[in-house]
mmCIF file with all atom_site columns, C-alpha atoms in Angstrom:
data_model
loop_
_atom_site.group_PDB
_atom_site.id
_atom_site.type_symbol
_atom_site.label_atom_id
_atom_site.label_alt_id
_atom_site.label_comp_id
_atom_site.label_asym_id
_atom_site.label_entity_id
_atom_site.label_seq_id
_atom_site.pdbx_PDB_ins_code
_atom_site.Cartn_x
_atom_site.Cartn_y
_atom_site.Cartn_z
_atom_site.occupancy
_atom_site.B_iso_or_equiv
_atom_site.pdbx_formal_charge
_atom_site.auth_seq_id
_atom_site.auth_comp_id
_atom_site.auth_asym_id
_atom_site.auth_atom_id
_atom_site.pdbx_PDB_model_num
ATOM 1   C CA . MET A 1 1   ? 98.539  103.087 84.513  1.00 57.00 ? 1   MET A CA 1
ATOM 2   C CA . ASP A 1 2   ? 96.148  102.704 87.195  1.00 84.00 ? 2   ASP A CA 1
ATOM 3   C CA . THR A 1 3   ? 94.205  105.638 86.918  1.00 88.00 ? 3   THR A CA 1
ATOM 4   C CA . ASP A 1 4   ? 91.691  105.104 89.437  1.00 90.00 ? 4   ASP A CA 1
ATOM 5   C CA . ARG A 1 5   ? 94.338  104.395 91.959  1.00 93.00 ? 5   ARG A CA 1
ATOM 6   C CA . ILE A 1 6   ? 96.562  107.372 91.088  1.00 94.00 ? 6   ILE A CA 1
ATOM 7   C CA . ILE A 1 7   ? 93.293  109.702 91.469  1.00 94.00 ? 7   ILE A CA 1
ATOM 8   C CA . SER A 1 8   ? 92.393  107.953 94.740  1.00 95.00 ? 8   SER A CA 1
ATOM 9   C CA . GLN A 1 9   ? 96.025  108.826 95.910  1.00 96.00 ? 9   GLN A CA 1
ATOM 10  C CA . LEU A 1 10  ? 95.464  112.484 95.169  1.00 96.00 ? 10  LEU A CA 1
ATOM 11  C CA . VAL A 1 11  ? 92.115  112.596 96.827  1.00 96.00 ? 11  VAL A CA 1
ATOM 12  C CA . ALA A 1 12  ? 93.518  110.878 100.045 1.00 96.00 ? 12  ALA A CA 1
ATOM 13  C CA . HIS A 1 13  ? 96.133  113.521 99.881  1.00 96.00 ? 13  HIS A CA 1
ATOM 14  C CA . PHE A 1 14  ? 93.516  116.164 99.648  1.00 97.00 ? 14  PHE A CA 1
ATOM 15  C CA . ARG A 1 15  ? 91.338  114.702 102.457 1.00 96.00 ? 15  ARG A CA 1
ATOM 16  C CA . GLU A 1 16  ? 94.389  114.993 104.960 1.00 96.00 ? 16  GLU A CA 1
ATOM 17  C CA . VAL A 1 17  ? 93.953  118.826 104.880 1.00 95.00 ? 17  VAL A CA 1
ATOM 18  C CA . VAL A 1 18  ? 90.556  119.311 104.130 1.00 96.00 ? 18  VAL A CA 1
ATOM 19  C CA . PRO A 1 19  ? 87.141  117.463 104.213 1.00 96.00 ? 19  PRO A CA 1
ATOM 20  C CA . LEU A 1 20  ? 85.465  116.543 100.778 1.00 96.00 ? 20  LEU A CA 1
ATOM 21  C CA . ASP A 1 21  ? 82.284  114.892 100.035 1.00 96.00 ? 21  ASP A CA 1
ATOM 22  C CA . GLY A 1 22  ? 81.691  112.534 97.035  1.00 95.00 ? 22  GLY A CA 1
ATOM 23  C CA . SER A 1 23  ? 79.932  115.376 95.003  1.00 96.00 ? 23  SER A CA 1
ATOM 24  C CA . GLU A 1 24  ? 82.746  117.518 95.519  1.00 96.00 ? 24  GLU A CA 1
ATOM 25  C CA . VAL A 1 25  ? 85.419  114.514 94.401  1.00 96.00 ? 25  VAL A CA 1
ATOM 26  C CA . GLU A 1 26  ? 83.629  114.257 91.244  1.00 96.00 ? 26  GLU A CA 1
ATOM 27  C CA . LEU A 1 27  ? 83.928  117.915 90.420  1.00 96.00 ? 27  LEU A CA 1
ATOM 28  C CA . ILE A 1 28  ? 87.722  117.702 91.012  1.00 97.00 ? 28  ILE A CA 1
ATOM 29  C CA . THR A 1 29  ? 88.077  114.583 89.229  1.00 96.00 ? 29  THR A CA 1
ATOM 30  C CA . SER A 1 30  ? 86.488  115.959 86.167  1.00 95.00 ? 30  SER A CA 1
ATOM 31  C CA . LYS A 1 31  ? 89.174  118.617 85.823  1.00 96.00 ? 31  LYS A CA 1
ATOM 32  C CA . LEU A 1 32  ? 92.144  116.352 86.328  1.00 96.00 ? 32  LEU A CA 1
ATOM 33  C CA . GLU A 1 33  ? 94.832  115.639 83.810  1.00 96.00 ? 33  GLU A CA 1
ATOM 34  C CA . LEU A 1 34  ? 97.043  112.352 84.130  1.00 96.00 ? 34  LEU A CA 1
ATOM 35  C CA . LYS A 1 35  ? 100.632 113.232 82.553  1.00 96.00 ? 35  LYS A CA 1
ATOM 36  C CA . LYS A 1 36  ? 103.657 110.704 82.165  1.00 96.00 ? 36  LYS A CA 1
ATOM 37  C CA . ILE A 1 37  ? 107.344 111.881 81.765  1.00 97.00 ? 37  ILE A CA 1
ATOM 38  C CA . LYS A 1 38  ? 110.246 109.811 80.994  1.00 98.00 ? 38  LYS A CA 1
ATOM 39  C CA . ARG A 1 39  ? 113.439 109.891 82.776  1.00 97.00 ? 39  ARG A CA 1
ATOM 40  C CA . LYS A 1 40  ? 115.370 113.389 82.132  1.00 97.00 ? 40  LYS A CA 1
ATOM 41  C CA . GLU A 1 41  ? 112.380 114.649 80.025  1.00 98.00 ? 41  GLU A CA 1
ATOM 42  C CA . TYR A 1 42  ? 111.414 118.424 80.752  1.00 98.00 ? 42  TYR A CA 1
ATOM 43  C CA . LEU A 1 43  ? 107.898 119.317 82.080  1.00 96.00 ? 43  LEU A CA 1
ATOM 44  C CA . LEU A 1 44  ? 109.067 122.986 81.815  1.00 97.00 ? 44  LEU A CA 1
ATOM 45  C CA . GLN A 1 45  ? 111.873 125.246 80.709  1.00 97.00 ? 45  GLN A CA 1
ATOM 46  C CA . PRO A 1 46  ? 112.907 128.882 80.592  1.00 97.00 ? 46  PRO A CA 1
ATOM 47  C CA . GLY A 1 47  ? 110.603 130.991 78.649  1.00 97.00 ? 47  GLY A CA 1
ATOM 48  C CA . GLN A 1 48  ? 107.547 128.737 79.056  1.00 98.00 ? 48  GLN A CA 1
ATOM 49  C CA . VAL A 1 49  ? 104.526 129.985 81.255  1.00 98.00 ? 49  VAL A CA 1
ATOM 50  C CA . SER A 1 50  ? 103.698 127.510 84.092  1.00 97.00 ? 50  SER A CA 1
ATOM 51  C CA . TRP A 1 51  ? 99.915  126.921 83.590  1.00 97.00 ? 51  TRP A CA 1
ATOM 52  C CA . HIS A 1 52  ? 99.331  123.965 85.910  1.00 97.00 ? 52  HIS A CA 1
ATOM 53  C CA . MET A 1 53  ? 99.813  122.810 89.623  1.00 96.00 ? 53  MET A CA 1
ATOM 54  C CA . ARG A 1 54  ? 101.398 119.409 89.376  1.00 97.00 ? 54  ARG A CA 1
ATOM 55  C CA . TYR A 1 55  ? 101.212 116.540 91.853  1.00 97.00 ? 55  TYR A CA 1
ATOM 56  C CA . ILE A 1 56  ? 103.849 113.739 91.838  1.00 97.00 ? 56  ILE A CA 1
ATOM 57  C CA . ALA A 1 57  ? 101.882 110.840 91.967  1.00 97.00 ? 57  ALA A CA 1
ATOM 58  C CA . GLN A 1 58  ? 104.782 108.330 91.242  1.00 96.00 ? 58  GLN A CA 1
ATOM 59  C CA . GLY A 1 59  ? 108.589 109.321 90.423  1.00 97.00 ? 59  GLY A CA 1
ATOM 60  C CA . SER A 1 60  ? 110.606 112.012 91.389  1.00 97.00 ? 60  SER A CA 1
ATOM 61  C CA . MET A 1 61  ? 111.578 115.268 90.157  1.00 97.00 ? 61  MET A CA 1
ATOM 62  C CA . ARG A 1 62  ? 113.805 118.341 90.293  1.00 97.00 ? 62  ARG A CA 1
ATOM 63  C CA . VAL A 1 63  ? 113.513 122.266 89.475  1.00 97.00 ? 63  VAL A CA 1
ATOM 64  C CA . TYR A 1 64  ? 116.746 123.876 88.762  1.00 97.00 ? 64  TYR A CA 1
ATOM 65  C CA . TYR A 1 65  ? 118.199 127.044 86.790  1.00 95.00 ? 65  TYR A CA 1
ATOM 66  C CA . LEU A 1 66  ? 121.211 127.623 85.233  1.00 95.00 ? 66  LEU A CA 1
ATOM 67  C CA . ASP A 1 67  ? 123.151 130.843 86.154  1.00 92.00 ? 67  ASP A CA 1
ATOM 68  C CA . GLU A 1 68  ? 125.357 132.977 83.691  1.00 91.00 ? 68  GLU A CA 1
ATOM 69  C CA . LYS A 1 69  ? 128.186 130.400 83.764  1.00 91.00 ? 69  LYS A CA 1
ATOM 70  C CA . SER A 1 70  ? 125.745 127.638 83.297  1.00 91.00 ? 70  SER A CA 1
ATOM 71  C CA . GLN A 1 71  ? 126.481 126.099 86.400  1.00 92.00 ? 71  GLN A CA 1
ATOM 72  C CA . GLU A 1 72  ? 122.907 124.373 87.723  1.00 93.00 ? 72  GLU A CA 1
ATOM 73  C CA . HIS A 1 73  ? 121.464 125.109 90.815  1.00 94.00 ? 73  HIS A CA 1
ATOM 74  C CA . THR A 1 74  ? 118.563 122.882 92.173  1.00 94.00 ? 74  THR A CA 1
ATOM 75  C CA . LEU A 1 75  ? 115.883 125.002 94.115  1.00 93.00 ? 75  LEU A CA 1
ATOM 76  C CA . GLN A 1 76  ? 113.291 122.065 94.566  1.00 93.00 ? 76  GLN A CA 1
ATOM 77  C CA . LEU A 1 77  ? 113.381 118.322 94.877  1.00 95.00 ? 77  LEU A CA 1
ATOM 78  C CA . GLY A 1 78  ? 110.054 116.349 94.584  1.00 95.00 ? 78  GLY A CA 1
ATOM 79  C CA . LEU A 1 79  ? 109.200 112.716 95.442  1.00 95.00 ? 79  LEU A CA 1
ATOM 80  C CA . GLU A 1 80  ? 105.851 110.851 95.426  1.00 95.00 ? 80  GLU A CA 1
ATOM 81  C CA . ASN A 1 81  ? 102.857 112.907 97.235  1.00 94.00 ? 81  ASN A CA 1
ATOM 82  C CA . TRP A 1 82  ? 104.525 116.315 96.662  1.00 95.00 ? 82  TRP A CA 1
ATOM 83  C CA . TRP A 1 83  ? 103.807 119.314 94.333  1.00 96.00 ? 83  TRP A CA 1
ATOM 84  C CA . ILE A 1 84  ? 106.306 120.687 92.233  1.00 95.00 ? 84  ILE A CA 1
ATOM 85  C CA . ASN A 1 85  ? 106.226 123.813 90.117  1.00 94.00 ? 85  ASN A CA 1
ATOM 86  C CA . ASP A 1 86  ? 107.531 127.153 89.437  1.00 94.00 ? 86  ASP A CA 1
ATOM 87  C CA . LEU A 1 87  ? 104.919 129.269 91.387  1.00 91.00 ? 87  LEU A CA 1
ATOM 88  C CA . TYR A 1 88  ? 106.705 132.512 90.357  1.00 93.00 ? 88  TYR A CA 1
ATOM 89  C CA . SER A 1 89  ? 105.577 131.759 86.844  1.00 96.00 ? 89  SER A CA 1
ATOM 90  C CA . TYR A 1 90  ? 102.557 129.989 88.016  1.00 95.00 ? 90  TYR A CA 1
ATOM 91  C CA . LEU A 1 91  ? 101.159 132.928 90.149  1.00 93.00 ? 91  LEU A CA 1
ATOM 92  C CA . SER A 1 92  ? 102.490 135.893 87.886  1.00 96.00 ? 92  SER A CA 1
ATOM 93  C CA . GLY A 1 93  ? 101.744 134.566 84.432  1.00 96.00 ? 93  GLY A CA 1
ATOM 94  C CA . LYS A 1 94  ? 105.364 135.427 83.716  1.00 97.00 ? 94  LYS A CA 1
ATOM 95  C CA . PRO A 1 95  ? 107.733 133.495 81.722  1.00 98.00 ? 95  PRO A CA 1
ATOM 96  C CA . SER A 1 96  ? 109.906 130.825 83.489  1.00 97.00 ? 96  SER A CA 1
ATOM 97  C CA . ARG A 1 97  ? 113.732 131.174 84.251  1.00 96.00 ? 97  ARG A CA 1
ATOM 98  C CA . MET A 1 98  ? 113.645 127.453 85.567  1.00 97.00 ? 98  MET A CA 1
ATOM 99  C CA . PHE A 1 99  ? 113.784 123.787 84.203  1.00 98.00 ? 99  PHE A CA 1
ATOM 100 C CA . ILE A 1 100 ? 111.658 121.041 86.080  1.00 98.00 ? 100 ILE A CA 1
ATOM 101 C CA . GLN A 1 101 ? 112.968 117.715 84.798  1.00 98.00 ? 101 GLN A CA 1
ATOM 102 C CA . ALA A 1 102 ? 112.117 114.109 85.512  1.00 98.00 ? 102 ALA A CA 1
ATOM 103 C CA . ASN A 1 103 ? 114.500 112.394 87.572  1.00 97.00 ? 103 ASN A CA 1
ATOM 104 C CA . GLU A 1 104 ? 112.915 109.405 87.092  1.00 97.00 ? 104 GLU A CA 1
ATOM 105 C CA . GLN A 1 105 ? 110.021 107.945 84.894  1.00 97.00 ? 105 GLN A CA 1
ATOM 106 C CA . THR A 1 106 ? 107.440 110.003 86.660  1.00 97.00 ? 106 THR A CA 1
ATOM 107 C CA . THR A 1 107 ? 103.321 110.163 86.426  1.00 97.00 ? 107 THR A CA 1
ATOM 108 C CA . LEU A 1 108 ? 101.877 113.442 87.674  1.00 97.00 ? 108 LEU A CA 1
ATOM 109 C CA . ILE A 1 109 ? 98.245  114.683 87.856  1.00 97.00 ? 109 ILE A CA 1
ATOM 110 C CA . GLN A 1 110 ? 97.963  118.034 86.532  1.00 97.00 ? 110 GLN A CA 1
ATOM 111 C CA . ILE A 1 111 ? 95.408  120.575 87.305  1.00 97.00 ? 111 ILE A CA 1
ATOM 112 C CA . SER A 1 112 ? 95.225  123.897 84.816  1.00 97.00 ? 112 SER A CA 1
ATOM 113 C CA . LYS A 1 113 ? 95.003  127.363 86.224  1.00 97.00 ? 113 LYS A CA 1
ATOM 114 C CA . ASN A 1 114 ? 91.408  128.022 84.938  1.00 96.00 ? 114 ASN A CA 1
ATOM 115 C CA . ASN A 1 115 ? 90.167  124.747 85.908  1.00 97.00 ? 115 ASN A CA 1
ATOM 116 C CA . LEU A 1 116 ? 91.260  125.404 89.340  1.00 96.00 ? 116 LEU A CA 1
ATOM 117 C CA . GLU A 1 117 ? 90.195  128.772 89.483  1.00 96.00 ? 117 GLU A CA 1
ATOM 118 C CA . THR A 1 118 ? 86.497  127.240 88.871  1.00 96.00 ? 118 THR A CA 1
ATOM 119 C CA . LEU A 1 119 ? 87.141  124.675 91.405  1.00 96.00 ? 119 LEU A CA 1
ATOM 120 C CA . TYR A 1 120 ? 87.792  127.096 94.042  1.00 96.00 ? 120 TYR A CA 1
ATOM 121 C CA . LYS A 1 121 ? 84.149  128.491 93.420  1.00 96.00 ? 121 LYS A CA 1
ATOM 122 C CA . GLU A 1 122 ? 82.694  125.077 93.318  1.00 96.00 ? 122 GLU A CA 1
ATOM 123 C CA . VAL A 1 123 ? 84.762  123.546 96.090  1.00 97.00 ? 123 VAL A CA 1
ATOM 124 C CA . PRO A 1 124 ? 85.671  126.042 98.482  1.00 96.00 ? 124 PRO A CA 1
ATOM 125 C CA . ALA A 1 125 ? 87.645  123.639 100.461 1.00 96.00 ? 125 ALA A CA 1
ATOM 126 C CA . LEU A 1 126 ? 90.060  123.282 97.684  1.00 96.00 ? 126 LEU A CA 1
ATOM 127 C CA . SER A 1 127 ? 90.823  126.956 97.893  1.00 95.00 ? 127 SER A CA 1
ATOM 128 C CA . ASP A 1 128 ? 91.515  126.364 101.650 1.00 96.00 ? 128 ASP A CA 1
ATOM 129 C CA . PHE A 1 129 ? 94.044  123.378 100.638 1.00 96.00 ? 129 PHE A CA 1
ATOM 130 C CA . PHE A 1 130 ? 95.777  125.357 98.127  1.00 95.00 ? 130 PHE A CA 1
ATOM 131 C CA . ARG A 1 131 ? 96.090  128.375 100.221 1.00 94.00 ? 131 ARG A CA 1
ATOM 132 C CA . LEU A 1 132 ? 97.469  126.257 102.969 1.00 94.00 ? 132 LEU A CA 1
ATOM 133 C CA . LYS A 1 133 ? 99.920  124.711 100.566 1.00 91.00 ? 133 LYS A CA 1
ATOM 134 C CA . ILE A 1 134 ? 101.068 127.914 99.266  1.00 90.00 ? 134 ILE A CA 1
ATOM 135 C CA . GLN A 1 135 ? 101.866 129.141 102.698 1.00 92.00 ? 135 GLN A CA 1
ATOM 136 C CA . SER A 1 136 ? 103.512 126.242 103.560 1.00 90.00 ? 136 SER A CA 1
ATOM 137 C CA . ALA A 1 137 ? 105.699 126.560 100.400 1.00 87.00 ? 137 ALA A CA 1
ATOM 138 C CA . TYR A 1 138 ? 106.542 130.109 101.561 1.00 88.00 ? 138 TYR A CA 1
ATOM 139 C CA . VAL A 1 139 ? 107.486 129.259 104.873 1.00 90.00 ? 139 VAL A CA 1
ATOM 140 C CA . ALA A 1 140 ? 109.978 126.197 103.591 1.00 86.00 ? 140 ALA A CA 1
ATOM 141 C CA . LEU A 1 141 ? 111.504 128.559 100.996 1.00 86.00 ? 141 LEU A CA 1
ATOM 142 C CA . GLN A 1 142 ? 112.526 131.112 103.881 1.00 89.00 ? 142 GLN A CA 1
ATOM 143 C CA . GLU A 1 143 ? 113.769 128.214 106.060 1.00 87.00 ? 143 GLU A CA 1
ATOM 144 C CA . ARG A 1 144 ? 115.889 127.004 103.391 1.00 85.00 ? 144 ARG A CA 1
ATOM 145 C CA . THR A 1 145 ? 117.133 130.296 102.667 1.00 86.00 ? 145 THR A CA 1
ATOM 146 C CA . ILE A 1 146 ? 118.219 131.031 106.001 1.00 88.00 ? 146 ILE A CA 1
ATOM 147 C CA . GLU A 1 147 ? 119.674 127.607 106.576 1.00 85.00 ? 147 GLU A CA 1
ATOM 148 C CA . HIS A 1 148 ? 121.707 128.124 103.677 1.00 83.00 ? 148 HIS A CA 1
ATOM 149 C CA . LEU A 1 149 ? 123.143 131.291 105.051 1.00 84.00 ? 149 LEU A CA 1
ATOM 150 C CA . SER A 1 150 ? 123.694 130.089 108.726 1.00 88.00 ? 150 SER A CA 1
ATOM 151 C CA . VAL A 1 151 ? 123.775 126.323 108.817 1.00 87.00 ? 151 VAL A CA 1
ATOM 152 C CA . ASP A 1 152 ? 127.273 124.549 107.548 1.00 91.00 ? 152 ASP A CA 1
ATOM 153 C CA . ALA A 1 153 ? 127.007 122.059 104.662 1.00 91.00 ? 153 ALA A CA 1
ATOM 154 C CA . TYR A 1 154 ? 127.299 119.037 106.930 1.00 92.00 ? 154 TYR A CA 1
ATOM 155 C CA . SER A 1 155 ? 124.312 119.817 109.263 1.00 91.00 ? 155 SER A CA 1
ATOM 156 C CA . ARG A 1 156 ? 122.254 120.571 106.012 1.00 91.00 ? 156 ARG A CA 1
ATOM 157 C CA . TYR A 1 157 ? 123.215 117.178 104.651 1.00 93.00 ? 157 TYR A CA 1
ATOM 158 C CA . ARG A 1 158 ? 122.197 115.114 107.739 1.00 91.00 ? 158 ARG A CA 1
ATOM 159 C CA . ALA A 1 159 ? 119.014 117.137 108.003 1.00 90.00 ? 159 ALA A CA 1
ATOM 160 C CA . LEU A 1 160 ? 118.101 116.188 104.319 1.00 91.00 ? 160 LEU A CA 1
ATOM 161 C CA . ILE A 1 161 ? 119.063 112.520 104.687 1.00 89.00 ? 161 ILE A CA 1
ATOM 162 C CA . SER A 1 162 ? 117.250 112.120 108.021 1.00 89.00 ? 162 SER A CA 1
ATOM 163 C CA . ASP A 1 163 ? 113.980 114.336 106.728 1.00 88.00 ? 163 ASP A CA 1
ATOM 164 C CA . HIS A 1 164 ? 114.140 112.252 103.415 1.00 89.00 ? 164 HIS A CA 1
ATOM 165 C CA . ARG A 1 165 ? 115.613 108.825 103.668 1.00 85.00 ? 165 ARG A CA 1
ATOM 166 C CA . THR A 1 166 ? 115.221 107.891 99.935  1.00 89.00 ? 166 THR A CA 1
ATOM 167 C CA . MET A 1 167 ? 116.843 111.085 98.604  1.00 91.00 ? 167 MET A CA 1
ATOM 168 C CA . GLU A 1 168 ? 120.266 109.662 98.537  1.00 90.00 ? 168 GLU A CA 1
ATOM 169 C CA . GLN A 1 169 ? 119.255 106.370 96.466  1.00 91.00 ? 169 GLN A CA 1
ATOM 170 C CA . ARG A 1 170 ? 117.073 108.195 93.821  1.00 94.00 ? 170 ARG A CA 1
ATOM 171 C CA . PHE A 1 171 ? 118.933 111.559 93.005  1.00 96.00 ? 171 PHE A CA 1
ATOM 172 C CA . PRO A 1 172 ? 122.395 111.475 91.464  1.00 94.00 ? 172 PRO A CA 1
ATOM 173 C CA . GLN A 1 173 ? 125.036 112.904 93.783  1.00 94.00 ? 173 GLN A CA 1
ATOM 174 C CA . TYR A 1 174 ? 125.631 116.134 91.730  1.00 94.00 ? 174 TYR A CA 1
ATOM 175 C CA . VAL A 1 175 ? 121.924 116.961 91.817  1.00 95.00 ? 175 VAL A CA 1
ATOM 176 C CA . LEU A 1 176 ? 121.952 116.639 95.662  1.00 95.00 ? 176 LEU A CA 1
ATOM 177 C CA . ALA A 1 177 ? 125.356 118.686 95.885  1.00 95.00 ? 177 ALA A CA 1
ATOM 178 C CA . SER A 1 178 ? 123.446 121.249 93.659  1.00 94.00 ? 178 SER A CA 1
ATOM 179 C CA . TYR A 1 179 ? 120.501 121.594 96.050  1.00 94.00 ? 179 TYR A CA 1
ATOM 180 C CA . LEU A 1 180 ? 122.668 121.723 99.215  1.00 93.00 ? 180 LEU A CA 1
ATOM 181 C CA . GLY A 1 181 ? 124.665 124.301 97.605  1.00 91.00 ? 181 GLY A CA 1
ATOM 182 C CA . ILE A 1 182 ? 128.249 122.174 97.757  1.00 93.00 ? 182 ILE A CA 1
ATOM 183 C CA . THR A 1 183 ? 130.489 120.432 95.015  1.00 93.00 ? 183 THR A CA 1
ATOM 184 C CA . PRO A 1 184 ? 130.140 116.504 94.228  1.00 93.00 ? 184 PRO A CA 1
ATOM 185 C CA . GLU A 1 185 ? 133.248 116.281 95.805  1.00 94.00 ? 185 GLU A CA 1
ATOM 186 C CA . PHE A 1 186 ? 132.740 117.632 98.835  1.00 94.00 ? 186 PHE A CA 1
ATOM 187 C CA . LEU A 1 187 ? 129.457 115.861 99.157  1.00 94.00 ? 187 LEU A CA 1
ATOM 188 C CA . SER A 1 188 ? 131.409 112.776 98.763  1.00 92.00 ? 188 SER A CA 1
ATOM 189 C CA . PHE A 1 189 ? 133.565 113.683 101.739 1.00 92.00 ? 189 PHE A CA 1
ATOM 190 C CA . LEU A 1 190 ? 130.541 114.615 104.021 1.00 92.00 ? 190 LEU A CA 1
ATOM 191 C CA . ARG A 1 191 ? 129.168 111.166 103.194 1.00 90.00 ? 191 ARG A CA 1
ATOM 192 C CA . LYS A 1 192 ? 132.040 109.430 104.093 1.00 90.00 ? 192 LYS A CA 1
ATOM 193 C CA . LYS A 1 193 ? 132.298 111.586 107.265 1.00 87.00 ? 193 LYS A CA 1
ATOM 194 C CA . HIS A 1 194 ? 128.789 110.690 108.345 1.00 85.00 ? 194 HIS A CA 1
ATOM 195 C CA . VAL A 1 195 ? 129.626 106.973 107.890 1.00 82.00 ? 195 VAL A CA 1
ATOM 196 C CA . THR A 1 196 ? 132.390 107.508 110.046 1.00 83.00 ? 196 THR A CA 1
ATOM 197 C CA . ASP A 1 197 ? 130.527 109.417 112.748 1.00 80.00 ? 197 ASP A CA 1
ATOM 198 C CA . ILE A 1 198 ? 127.666 106.812 112.776 1.00 76.00 ? 198 ILE A CA 1
ATOM 199 C CA . SER A 1 199 ? 129.773 103.697 112.929 1.00 63.00 ? 199 SER A CA 1
#
């Protein structure tokens, strides 16, 4: 694992949003933890509390929950340079109801809640970064909720593959179907329809 390259990747990600000088970068990097997870391994399971903010450096992950019929509902997909978490558990300190699972072998960078609170005081720009990220996550959640209520499945599918071109190659069909709120069989039908429409 090329630790320096992975840390530099996160620093560049921070600097896309907020300015950071060399001393601030040193403070931040002293509090980071690298974690490697195997494909299908769980990062978080129901009953556990999420105590870290997590950045995907390499790989892909998903967040899902099981309903009373043990049906999976995928709430979030994550690729490189995305943050993945159960924000409810992280912000409230309450046990999660979610599973966070690696879809591929994945390398994460974690920052514990305690360390992040310290960094907010030492590096105020980092507080700005996460404030903006959490606001963005809230807006995205609201947009996704409204989309599920008002946009047909075919339009949701086309938007997903248009915005994130590698999703179809990297996630199994049943995971994408769960994320879109449809059955794998219906997703297969939508894929065929899309191929016909663009040919």
